[in-house]
Amino acid sequence: PAPALAPAARLLLAGLLCGGGVWATRVNKHKPWLEPTYHGIVTENDNAVLLDPPLIALDKDAPLRFAGEICGFKIHGQNVPFDAVVVDKSTGEGVIRSKEKLDCELQKDYSFTIQAYDCGKGPDGTNVKKSHKATVHIQVNDVNEYAPVFKEKSYKATVIEGRQYDSILRVEAMDADCSPQFSQICSYEIITPDVPFTVDKDGYIKNTEKLNYGKEHQYKLTVTAYDCGKKRATEDVLVKISVKPTCAPGWQGWNNRIEYEPGTGALAVFPNIHLETCDEPVASVQATVELETSHIGKGCDRDTYSEKSLHRLCVCDEEWHHYVLNVEFPSVTLYVDGTSHEPFSVTEDYPLHPSKIETQLVVGACWQEFSGVENDNETEPVTVASAGGDLHMTQYFRGNLAGLTLRSGKLADKKVIDCLYTCKEGLDLQVPEDSGRGVQIQAHPSRLVLTLEGEDIGELDKAMQHISYLNSRQFPTPGIRRLKITSTIKCFNEATCISVPPVDGYVMVLQPEEPKISLSGVHHFARAASEFESSEGVFLFPELRIISTITREVEPEGDGAEDPTVQESLVSEEVVHDLDTCEVTVEGEELNHEQESLEVDMARLQQKGIEVSSSELGMTFTGVDTMASYEEVLHLLRYRNWHARSLLDRKFKLICSELNGRYISNEFKVEVNVIHTANPVEHANHMAAQPQFVHPEHRSFVDLSGHNLANPHPFAVVPSTATVVIVVCVSFLVFMIILGVFRIRAAHQRTMRDQDTGKENEMDWDDSALTITVNPMETYEDQHSSEEEEEEEEEEESEDGEEEDDITSAESESSEEEEGEQGDPQNATRQQQLEWDDSTLSY
């Protein structure tokens, strides 16, 4: 048995047990401890958070294992992108890290709470104690990832020349970074060199010197921006600064040259014009628009034909004027160019006392005292000693009047006078109902002057924009029509306060499409000589046709207008207009009025109002009339020749023109041949007679006998003299060639016979005992037959020449006679060579 414990041992064991119980009760007695607040900073491109103070949890149970150690941190909050990690359990050190990439632009800072907890009583982690909740504030540091961007794509401003500006305009850029350092724009810079502008750090642009409109109308600047991180804008901005000249009152928005295409109707001459008053208060504005056409015809494009090309203007101011006298006894009203006119001086005209002098109507003359000298050009009136003395008409008007109309018992209305003086061209003003309110408009009867007056400048501008130029002529006179605007501006004190300079421009009337006048008909025909000798003669242009066409360019329709490969097409259109001249001229010899003439129906000409003049060269028709009238007149033009037997043909040429030769037709030529009917008896005698005894006049009839005139057609064509000459020359040339060939062949045959004779002499037979008899007729017949064949060939070709012309035939016959005379001696020689040797014959 174990011995009983000693009292001391028992006391020690009790003490140990008691001490062990006390240690057991003190394990993990304290909670971890954290700072109440933490502040952290984290960069966008990093996940480690730098905390102040550092994250350290303390536990008073240290250095006990487990109870004095920190096993972890816990973060409280929703969607907190951070977590806390223990770095050292014994010291309680930890770190906070981001779980994902942070974006300062989305969220700049975060706040949450954190707790630390120890390891408990043992490895099993029981009886874990937690610290209090500490607050953590984390700020996300920005990274300069965004460049500055300008708010506007471009900037515009307008400055007035000669001024120095503190600020013209401001450019402004923005940066998407979140921090003040990187999101603020610290500077701007003008990239364009050598410009008189500068920009400050806030983006304000100003000029460094006074600008001049004459030097530069507009400046274009390129500006960039930098943020405080020195990052430059990815795209620079364009700044346009326009320089406006110093404000000067006047009309603006008009063109110096306005082109007018004939046939297009009315053309607005000031479609964008407006009056600049430089913000001055204006009470009323009066504007006068004047079209200058004094250099065109009778003061304007009124007539087709220029009077200055027909007459010399030498009266008064060397201009044409239109006068109207309305006589309502005893008052007389004078209208000059459609406007009533008060003469500066009126010559005294005494009434006629009862006398035997008949009533006279004069232009420009008056009844004055007879000075004893007949001088119609007398201009100074003679003082009348006693009324009713020895007086007479003097101071006559000597010149040309464009026309004179007397309307007895009637007075011309003012509208009628205006209509008479109206030009074919002028200014027109058609103001819509919603425009030009309160504007007073006055138009001159000539339509060359318009006066507009109004208080509202805007309404006056609208009315001015509707002024148009109109030329109603088919073929207007091309050239310049000058335009002028004179203005008067009144302020509220009824004084002229603003001076507006006049506007000088011009309307260029383009060349109209030129008409092509075409003459067509029968160019060649023949008539019997009896028709030429008849009283009616021969109509030269029985089927004449006169037309006029204009070629226009037609643009392609639809999408073809935008396609550069599509070309404009030309279209010919027939137009109707007047003619003023048609000239018929004879070609070759001039007209011999003793035996030929051109005649026309004078009664028909008087009805048409066409004048005619004739000369040795032909006939000229003048007068403004339609193409149809000229056709009708020319259809009746006749040619007579009362000695047609000596005539083969006659040629004429016709040319028509319009506008004093401005448009000329083609040359229409007509050739008329005379058909001669020959007498059969005379024809036989001429053929039998020798050519040298034939009269030249009759020889022409012999020439014509070569044609088929046994039953002549009235419209048969007879060859001209040139054709006959050509045929004669060709026939003579052919005859000479044949004659030369014939002679060459004859000479060649004689040479061959001589050679054959020589050979025979070299090879002579010993004919001492031989007698050879040759039949001479056989050789002669062979030679004679060959000569006849050659002569037949010659005769056949000579007969061909006879068919072309009898003269060639006659020459051929005479040549053959000469050839025959030359051939007779040759035949005689041949016969002598072929005589019989009858010395050995016995009879």
PDB file of N, CA and C in Angstrom, residues 444-523:
ATOM      1  N   HIS A 444     -40.374 105.313-114.894  1.00  0.00           N
ATOM      2  CA  HIS A 444     -40.360 106.195-116.053  1.00  0.00           C
ATOM      3  C   HIS A 444     -41.010 105.485-117.235  1.00  0.00           C
ATOM      4  N   PRO A 445     -41.672 106.225-118.126  1.00  0.00           N
ATOM      5  CA  PRO A 445     -42.308 105.566-119.282  1.00  0.00           C
ATOM      6  C   PRO A 445     -41.341 104.767-120.137  1.00  0.00           C
ATOM      7  N   SER A 446     -40.107 105.171-120.176  1.00  0.00           N
ATOM      8  CA  SER A 446     -39.133 104.439-120.981  1.00  0.00           C
ATOM      9  C   SER A 446     -38.703 103.135-120.334  1.00  0.00           C
ATOM     10  N   ARG A 447     -39.114 102.902-119.102  1.00  0.00           N
ATOM     11  CA  ARG A 447     -38.728 101.712-118.335  1.00  0.00           C
ATOM     12  C   ARG A 447     -37.221 101.640-118.098  1.00  0.00           C
ATOM     13  N   LEU A 448     -36.566 102.761-118.182  1.00  0.00           N
ATOM     14  CA  LEU A 448     -35.132 102.794-117.950  1.00  0.00           C
ATOM     15  C   LEU A 448     -34.774 103.370-116.590  1.00  0.00           C
ATOM     16  N   VAL A 449     -35.750 103.931-115.872  1.00  0.00           N
ATOM     17  CA  VAL A 449     -35.497 104.546-114.568  1.00  0.00           C
ATOM     18  C   VAL A 449     -36.582 104.092-113.606  1.00  0.00           C
ATOM     19  N   LEU A 450     -36.153 103.622-112.431  1.00  0.00           N
ATOM     20  CA  LEU A 450     -37.056 103.245-111.340  1.00  0.00           C
ATOM     21  C   LEU A 450     -36.635 104.007-110.093  1.00  0.00           C
ATOM     22  N   THR A 451     -37.618 104.554-109.384  1.00  0.00           N
ATOM     23  CA  THR A 451     -37.351 105.268-108.140  1.00  0.00           C
ATOM     24  C   THR A 451     -38.143 104.610-107.024  1.00  0.00           C
ATOM     25  N   LEU A 452     -37.457 104.212-105.951  1.00  0.00           N
ATOM     26  CA  LEU A 452     -38.065 103.565-104.801  1.00  0.00           C
ATOM     27  C   LEU A 452     -37.798 104.412-103.573  1.00  0.00           C
ATOM     28  N   GLU A 453     -38.829 104.548-102.730  1.00  0.00           N
ATOM     29  CA  GLU A 453     -38.690 105.345-101.511  1.00  0.00           C
ATOM     30  C   GLU A 453     -39.479 104.672-100.397  1.00  0.00           C
ATOM     31  N   GLY A 454     -38.834 104.566 -99.210  1.00  0.00           N
ATOM     32  CA  GLY A 454     -39.491 103.949 -98.071  1.00  0.00           C
ATOM     33  C   GLY A 454     -38.777 104.257 -96.792  1.00  0.00           C
ATOM     34  N   GLU A 455     -39.474 104.002 -95.678  1.00  0.00           N
ATOM     35  CA  GLU A 455     -38.911 104.244 -94.354  1.00  0.00           C
ATOM     36  C   GLU A 455     -38.271 102.994 -93.769  1.00  0.00           C
ATOM     37  N   ASP A 456     -38.826 101.830 -94.119  1.00  0.00           N
ATOM     38  CA  ASP A 456     -38.295 100.573 -93.603  1.00  0.00           C
ATOM     39  C   ASP A 456     -37.200 100.072 -94.542  1.00  0.00           C
ATOM     40  N   ILE A 457     -35.977 100.005 -94.010  1.00  0.00           N
ATOM     41  CA  ILE A 457     -34.861  99.591 -94.847  1.00  0.00           C
ATOM     42  C   ILE A 457     -35.018  98.134 -95.280  1.00  0.00           C
ATOM     43  N   GLY A 458     -35.525  97.286 -94.399  1.00  0.00           N
ATOM     44  CA  GLY A 458     -35.718  95.880 -94.747  1.00  0.00           C
ATOM     45  C   GLY A 458     -36.685  95.702 -95.909  1.00  0.00           C
ATOM     46  N   GLU A 459     -37.799  96.422 -95.880  1.00  0.00           N
ATOM     47  CA  GLU A 459     -38.764  96.323 -96.973  1.00  0.00           C
ATOM     48  C   GLU A 459     -38.210  96.925 -98.262  1.00  0.00           C
ATOM     49  N   LEU A 460     -37.430  97.987 -98.124  1.00  0.00           N
ATOM     50  CA  LEU A 460     -36.802  98.566 -99.307  1.00  0.00           C
ATOM     51  C   LEU A 460     -35.809  97.591 -99.929  1.00  0.00           C
ATOM     52  N   ASP A 461     -35.061  96.872 -99.079  1.00  0.00           N
ATOM     53  CA  ASP A 461     -34.132  95.867 -99.594  1.00  0.00           C
ATOM     54  C   ASP A 461     -34.874  94.787-100.372  1.00  0.00           C
ATOM     55  N   LYS A 462     -36.017  94.339 -99.854  1.00  0.00           N
ATOM     56  CA  LYS A 462     -36.790  93.302-100.544  1.00  0.00           C
ATOM     57  C   LYS A 462     -37.277  93.792-101.906  1.00  0.00           C
ATOM     58  N   ALA A 463     -37.729  95.040-101.954  1.00  0.00           N
ATOM     59  CA  ALA A 463     -38.184  95.582-103.236  1.00  0.00           C
ATOM     60  C   ALA A 463     -37.023  95.703-104.230  1.00  0.00           C
ATOM     61  N   MET A 464     -35.870  96.127-103.757  1.00  0.00           N
ATOM     62  CA  MET A 464     -34.713  96.242-104.642  1.00  0.00           C
ATOM     63  C   MET A 464     -34.292  94.875-105.183  1.00  0.00           C
ATOM     64  N   GLN A 465     -34.458  93.852-104.377  1.00  0.00           N
ATOM     65  CA  GLN A 465     -34.055  92.517-104.811  1.00  0.00           C
ATOM     66  C   GLN A 465     -34.947  91.960-105.902  1.00  0.00           C
ATOM     67  N   HIS A 466     -36.114  92.554-106.136  1.00  0.00           N
ATOM     68  CA  HIS A 466     -37.038  92.079-107.172  1.00  0.00           C
ATOM     69  C   HIS A 466     -36.932  92.895-108.460  1.00  0.00           C
ATOM     70  N   ILE A 467     -35.998  93.832-108.550  1.00  0.00           N
ATOM     71  CA  ILE A 467     -35.799  94.577-109.797  1.00  0.00           C
ATOM     72  C   ILE A 467     -35.125  93.644-110.807  1.00  0.00           C
ATOM     73  N   SER A 468     -35.654  93.604-112.019  1.00  0.00           N
ATOM     74  CA  SER A 468     -35.142  92.687-113.041  1.00  0.00           C
ATOM     75  C   SER A 468     -34.962  93.429-114.359  1.00  0.00           C
ATOM     76  N   TYR A 469     -34.096  92.852-115.190  1.00  0.00           N
ATOM     77  CA  TYR A 469     -33.857  93.356-116.552  1.00  0.00           C
ATOM     78  C   TYR A 469     -34.571  92.432-117.524  1.00  0.00           C
ATOM     79  N   LEU A 470     -35.253  93.034-118.518  1.00  0.00           N
ATOM     80  CA  LEU A 470     -36.030  92.255-119.479  1.00  0.00           C
ATOM     81  C   LEU A 470     -35.781  92.806-120.874  1.00  0.00           C
ATOM     82  N   ASN A 471     -35.498  91.920-121.816  1.00  0.00           N
ATOM     83  CA  ASN A 471     -35.336  92.276-123.228  1.00  0.00           C
ATOM     84  C   ASN A 471     -36.194  91.319-124.032  1.00  0.00           C
ATOM     85  N   SER A 472     -37.241  91.865-124.663  1.00  0.00           N
ATOM     86  CA  SER A 472     -38.223  91.028-125.368  1.00  0.00           C
ATOM     87  C   SER A 472     -37.891  90.838-126.834  1.00  0.00           C
ATOM     88  N   ARG A 473     -36.780  91.357-127.305  1.00  0.00           N
ATOM     89  CA  ARG A 473     -36.424  91.162-128.710  1.00  0.00           C
ATOM     90  C   ARG A 473     -35.955  89.744-128.953  1.00  0.00           C
ATOM     91  N   GLN A 474     -36.215  89.256-130.182  1.00  0.00           N
ATOM     92  CA  GLN A 474     -35.793  87.906-130.536  1.00  0.00           C
ATOM     93  C   GLN A 474     -34.282  87.823-130.663  1.00  0.00           C
ATOM     94  N   PHE A 475     -33.689  88.819-131.288  1.00  0.00           N
ATOM     95  CA  PHE A 475     -32.234  88.868-131.425  1.00  0.00           C
ATOM     96  C   PHE A 475     -31.764  90.210-130.881  1.00  0.00           C
ATOM     97  N   PRO A 476     -31.631  90.341-129.556  1.00  0.00           N
ATOM     98  CA  PRO A 476     -31.232  91.628-128.981  1.00  0.00           C
ATOM     99  C   PRO A 476     -29.802  91.977-129.350  1.00  0.00           C
ATOM    100  N   THR A 477     -29.538  93.265-129.286  1.00  0.00           N
ATOM    101  CA  THR A 477     -28.185  93.735-129.571  1.00  0.00           C
ATOM    102  C   THR A 477     -27.260  93.333-128.426  1.00  0.00           C
ATOM    103  N   PRO A 478     -26.240  92.528-128.686  1.00  0.00           N
ATOM    104  CA  PRO A 478     -25.348  92.127-127.592  1.00  0.00           C
ATOM    105  C   PRO A 478     -24.478  93.295-127.146  1.00  0.00           C
ATOM    106  N   GLY A 479     -24.051  93.206-125.894  1.00  0.00           N
ATOM    107  CA  GLY A 479     -23.173  94.251-125.377  1.00  0.00           C
ATOM    108  C   GLY A 479     -23.551  94.665-123.968  1.00  0.00           C
ATOM    109  N   ILE A 480     -23.015  95.798-123.561  1.00  0.00           N
ATOM    110  CA  ILE A 480     -23.120  96.261-122.177  1.00  0.00           C
ATOM    111  C   ILE A 480     -24.291  97.224-122.035  1.00  0.00           C
ATOM    112  N   ARG A 481     -25.082  97.036-120.955  1.00  0.00           N
ATOM    113  CA  ARG A 481     -26.095  98.004-120.530  1.00  0.00           C
ATOM    114  C   ARG A 481     -25.713  98.410-119.103  1.00  0.00           C
ATOM    115  N   ARG A 482     -25.306  99.627-118.923  1.00  0.00           N
ATOM    116  CA  ARG A 482     -24.802 100.055-117.620  1.00  0.00           C
ATOM    117  C   ARG A 482     -25.951 100.297-116.647  1.00  0.00           C
ATOM    118  N   LEU A 483     -25.704  99.908-115.378  1.00  0.00           N
ATOM    119  CA  LEU A 483     -26.654 100.093-114.287  1.00  0.00           C
ATOM    120  C   LEU A 483     -26.059 101.062-113.269  1.00  0.00           C
ATOM    121  N   LYS A 484     -26.921 101.883-112.712  1.00  0.00           N
ATOM    122  CA  LYS A 484     -26.453 102.833-111.710  1.00  0.00           C
ATOM    123  C   LYS A 484     -27.521 103.013-110.649  1.00  0.00           C
ATOM    124  N   ILE A 485     -27.093 103.010-109.373  1.00  0.00           N
ATOM    125  CA  ILE A 485     -27.990 103.241-108.236  1.00  0.00           C
ATOM    126  C   ILE A 485     -27.495 104.480-107.501  1.00  0.00           C
ATOM    127  N   THR A 486     -28.360 105.463-107.376  1.00  0.00           N
ATOM    128  CA  THR A 486     -28.067 106.652-106.565  1.00  0.00           C
ATOM    129  C   THR A 486     -29.062 106.697-105.413  1.00  0.00           C
ATOM    130  N   SER A 487     -28.570 107.028-104.226  1.00  0.00           N
ATOM    131  CA  SER A 487     -29.403 106.939-103.024  1.00  0.00           C
ATOM    132  C   SER A 487     -29.311 108.237-102.231  1.00  0.00           C
ATOM    133  N   THR A 488     -30.402 108.529-101.539  1.00  0.00           N
ATOM    134  CA  THR A 488     -30.470 109.666-100.628  1.00  0.00           C
ATOM    135  C   THR A 488     -31.089 109.192 -99.330  1.00  0.00           C
ATOM    136  N   ILE A 489     -30.372 109.378 -98.217  1.00  0.00           N
ATOM    137  CA  ILE A 489     -30.831 108.929 -96.896  1.00  0.00           C
ATOM    138  C   ILE A 489     -31.070 110.152 -96.018  1.00  0.00           C
ATOM    139  N   LYS A 490     -32.229 110.170 -95.392  1.00  0.00           N
ATOM    140  CA  LYS A 490     -32.574 111.262 -94.488  1.00  0.00           C
ATOM    141  C   LYS A 490     -32.732 110.723 -93.075  1.00  0.00           C
ATOM    142  N   CYS A 491     -32.216 111.499 -92.120  1.00  0.00           N
ATOM    143  CA  CYS A 491     -32.366 111.148 -90.710  1.00  0.00           C
ATOM    144  C   CYS A 491     -33.618 111.834 -90.140  1.00  0.00           C
ATOM    145  N   PHE A 492     -33.834 111.664 -88.865  1.00  0.00           N
ATOM    146  CA  PHE A 492     -35.073 112.158 -88.254  1.00  0.00           C
ATOM    147  C   PHE A 492     -35.121 113.685 -88.165  1.00  0.00           C
ATOM    148  N   ASN A 493     -33.996 114.307 -88.317  1.00  0.00           N
ATOM    149  CA  ASN A 493     -34.013 115.772 -88.300  1.00  0.00           C
ATOM    150  C   ASN A 493     -34.196 116.351 -89.695  1.00  0.00           C
ATOM    151  N   GLU A 494     -34.644 115.484 -90.637  1.00  0.00           N
ATOM    152  CA  GLU A 494     -34.935 115.895 -92.010  1.00  0.00           C
ATOM    153  C   GLU A 494     -33.688 116.376 -92.754  1.00  0.00           C
ATOM    154  N   ALA A 495     -32.564 116.021 -92.250  1.00  0.00           N
ATOM    155  CA  ALA A 495     -31.315 116.389 -92.913  1.00  0.00           C
ATOM    156  C   ALA A 495     -30.656 115.134 -93.467  1.00  0.00           C
ATOM    157  N   THR A 496     -29.841 115.346 -94.471  1.00  0.00           N
ATOM    158  CA  THR A 496     -29.098 114.226 -95.045  1.00  0.00           C
ATOM    159  C   THR A 496     -27.925 113.910 -94.132  1.00  0.00           C
ATOM    160  N   CYS A 497     -28.014 112.747 -93.492  1.00  0.00           N
ATOM    161  CA  CYS A 497     -27.021 112.442 -92.459  1.00  0.00           C
ATOM    162  C   CYS A 497     -25.986 111.433 -92.913  1.00  0.00           C
ATOM    163  N   ILE A 498     -26.346 110.548 -93.807  1.00  0.00           N
ATOM    164  CA  ILE A 498     -25.426 109.503 -94.258  1.00  0.00           C
ATOM    165  C   ILE A 498     -25.246 109.644 -95.765  1.00  0.00           C
ATOM    166  N   SER A 499     -24.011 109.568 -96.185  1.00  0.00           N
ATOM    167  CA  SER A 499     -23.705 109.645 -97.603  1.00  0.00           C
ATOM    168  C   SER A 499     -23.458 108.238 -98.138  1.00  0.00           C
ATOM    169  N   VAL A 500     -24.270 107.820 -99.099  1.00  0.00           N
ATOM    170  CA  VAL A 500     -24.145 106.481 -99.683  1.00  0.00           C
ATOM    171  C   VAL A 500     -23.539 106.631-101.075  1.00  0.00           C
ATOM    172  N   PRO A 501     -22.402 105.998-101.326  1.00  0.00           N
ATOM    173  CA  PRO A 501     -21.791 106.124-102.666  1.00  0.00           C
ATOM    174  C   PRO A 501     -22.653 105.442-103.717  1.00  0.00           C
ATOM    175  N   PRO A 502     -22.622 105.921-104.956  1.00  0.00           N
ATOM    176  CA  PRO A 502     -23.418 105.293-106.023  1.00  0.00           C
ATOM    177  C   PRO A 502     -22.874 103.913-106.387  1.00  0.00           C
ATOM    178  N   VAL A 503     -23.762 103.109-106.936  1.00  0.00           N
ATOM    179  CA  VAL A 503     -23.402 101.763-107.371  1.00  0.00           C
ATOM    180  C   VAL A 503     -23.331 101.763-108.892  1.00  0.00           C
ATOM    181  N   ASP A 504     -22.220 101.300-109.437  1.00  0.00           N
ATOM    182  CA  ASP A 504     -22.026 101.220-110.884  1.00  0.00           C
ATOM    183  C   ASP A 504     -21.788  99.760-111.266  1.00  0.00           C
ATOM    184  N   GLY A 505     -22.660  99.241-112.098  1.00  0.00           N
ATOM    185  CA  GLY A 505     -22.521  97.884-112.632  1.00  0.00           C
ATOM    186  C   GLY A 505     -22.995  97.868-114.073  1.00  0.00           C
ATOM    187  N   TYR A 506     -23.106  96.672-114.615  1.00  0.00           N
ATOM    188  CA  TYR A 506     -23.585  96.585-115.994  1.00  0.00           C
ATOM    189  C   TYR A 506     -24.181  95.199-116.248  1.00  0.00           C
ATOM    190  N   VAL A 507     -25.134  95.203-117.179  1.00  0.00           N
ATOM    191  CA  VAL A 507     -25.744  93.961-117.660  1.00  0.00           C
ATOM    192  C   VAL A 507     -25.085  93.629-118.989  1.00  0.00           C
ATOM    193  N   MET A 508     -24.501  92.450-119.075  1.00  0.00           N
ATOM    194  CA  MET A 508     -23.882  92.003-120.314  1.00  0.00           C
ATOM    195  C   MET A 508     -24.870  91.120-121.069  1.00  0.00           C
ATOM    196  N   VAL A 509     -25.436  91.674-122.131  1.00  0.00           N
ATOM    197  CA  VAL A 509     -26.345  90.899-122.978  1.00  0.00           C
ATOM    198  C   VAL A 509     -25.487  90.014-123.879  1.00  0.00           C
ATOM    199  N   LEU A 510     -25.612  88.714-123.702  1.00  0.00           N
ATOM    200  CA  LEU A 510     -24.778  87.781-124.443  1.00  0.00           C
ATOM    201  C   LEU A 510     -25.224  87.685-125.898  1.00  0.00           C
ATOM    202  N   GLN A 511     -24.313  87.166-126.688  1.00  0.00           N
ATOM    203  CA  GLN A 511     -24.614  86.993-128.110  1.00  0.00           C
ATOM    204  C   GLN A 511     -25.733  85.973-128.269  1.00  0.00           C
ATOM    205  N   PRO A 512     -26.833  86.321-128.948  1.00  0.00           N
ATOM    206  CA  PRO A 512     -27.918  85.339-129.114  1.00  0.00           C
ATOM    207  C   PRO A 512     -27.493  84.225-130.062  1.00  0.00           C
ATOM    208  N   GLU A 513     -28.227  83.124-129.968  1.00  0.00           N
ATOM    209  CA  GLU A 513     -27.975  82.011-130.883  1.00  0.00           C
ATOM    210  C   GLU A 513     -28.219  82.496-132.313  1.00  0.00           C
ATOM    211  N   GLU A 514     -27.183  82.413-133.131  1.00  0.00           N
ATOM    212  CA  GLU A 514     -27.300  82.964-134.480  1.00  0.00           C
ATOM    213  C   GLU A 514     -28.143  82.050-135.353  1.00  0.00           C
ATOM    214  N   PRO A 515     -29.136  82.613-136.037  1.00  0.00           N
ATOM    215  CA  PRO A 515     -29.933  81.780-136.942  1.00  0.00           C
ATOM    216  C   PRO A 515     -29.159  81.488-138.226  1.00  0.00           C
ATOM    217  N   LYS A 516     -29.389  80.320-138.752  1.00  0.00           N
ATOM    218  CA  LYS A 516     -28.784  79.917-140.020  1.00  0.00           C
ATOM    219  C   LYS A 516     -29.859  79.984-141.092  1.00  0.00           C
ATOM    220  N   ILE A 517     -29.737  80.979-141.973  1.00  0.00           N
ATOM    221  CA  ILE A 517     -30.703  81.179-143.047  1.00  0.00           C
ATOM    222  C   ILE A 517     -30.301  80.295-144.221  1.00  0.00           C
ATOM    223  N   SER A 518     -31.206  79.415-144.634  1.00  0.00           N
ATOM    224  CA  SER A 518     -30.912  78.442-145.681  1.00  0.00           C
ATOM    225  C   SER A 518     -31.828  78.691-146.873  1.00  0.00           C
ATOM    226  N   LEU A 519     -31.213  78.787-148.042  1.00  0.00           N
ATOM    227  CA  LEU A 519     -31.940  78.909-149.302  1.00  0.00           C
ATOM    228  C   LEU A 519     -31.812  77.598-150.056  1.00  0.00           C
ATOM    229  N   SER A 520     -32.915  77.058-150.542  1.00  0.00           N
ATOM    230  CA  SER A 520     -32.902  75.794-151.262  1.00  0.00           C
ATOM    231  C   SER A 520     -33.904  75.863-152.403  1.00  0.00           C
ATOM    232  N   GLY A 521     -33.714  74.982-153.358  1.00  0.00           N
ATOM    233  CA  GLY A 521     -34.584  74.944-154.519  1.00  0.00           C
ATOM    234  C   GLY A 521     -33.893  74.250-155.671  1.00  0.00           C
ATOM    235  N   VAL A 522     -34.333  74.543-156.907  1.00  0.00           N
ATOM    236  CA  VAL A 522     -33.765  73.942-158.119  1.00  0.00           C
ATOM    237  C   VAL A 522     -32.548  74.765-158.538  1.00  0.00           C
ATOM    238  N   HIS A 523     -31.402  74.078-158.650  1.00  0.00           N
ATOM    239  CA  HIS A 523     -30.161  74.761-158.991  1.00  0.00           C
ATOM    240  C   HIS A 523     -29.896  74.795-160.497  1.00  0.00           C
TER     241      HIS A 523
END
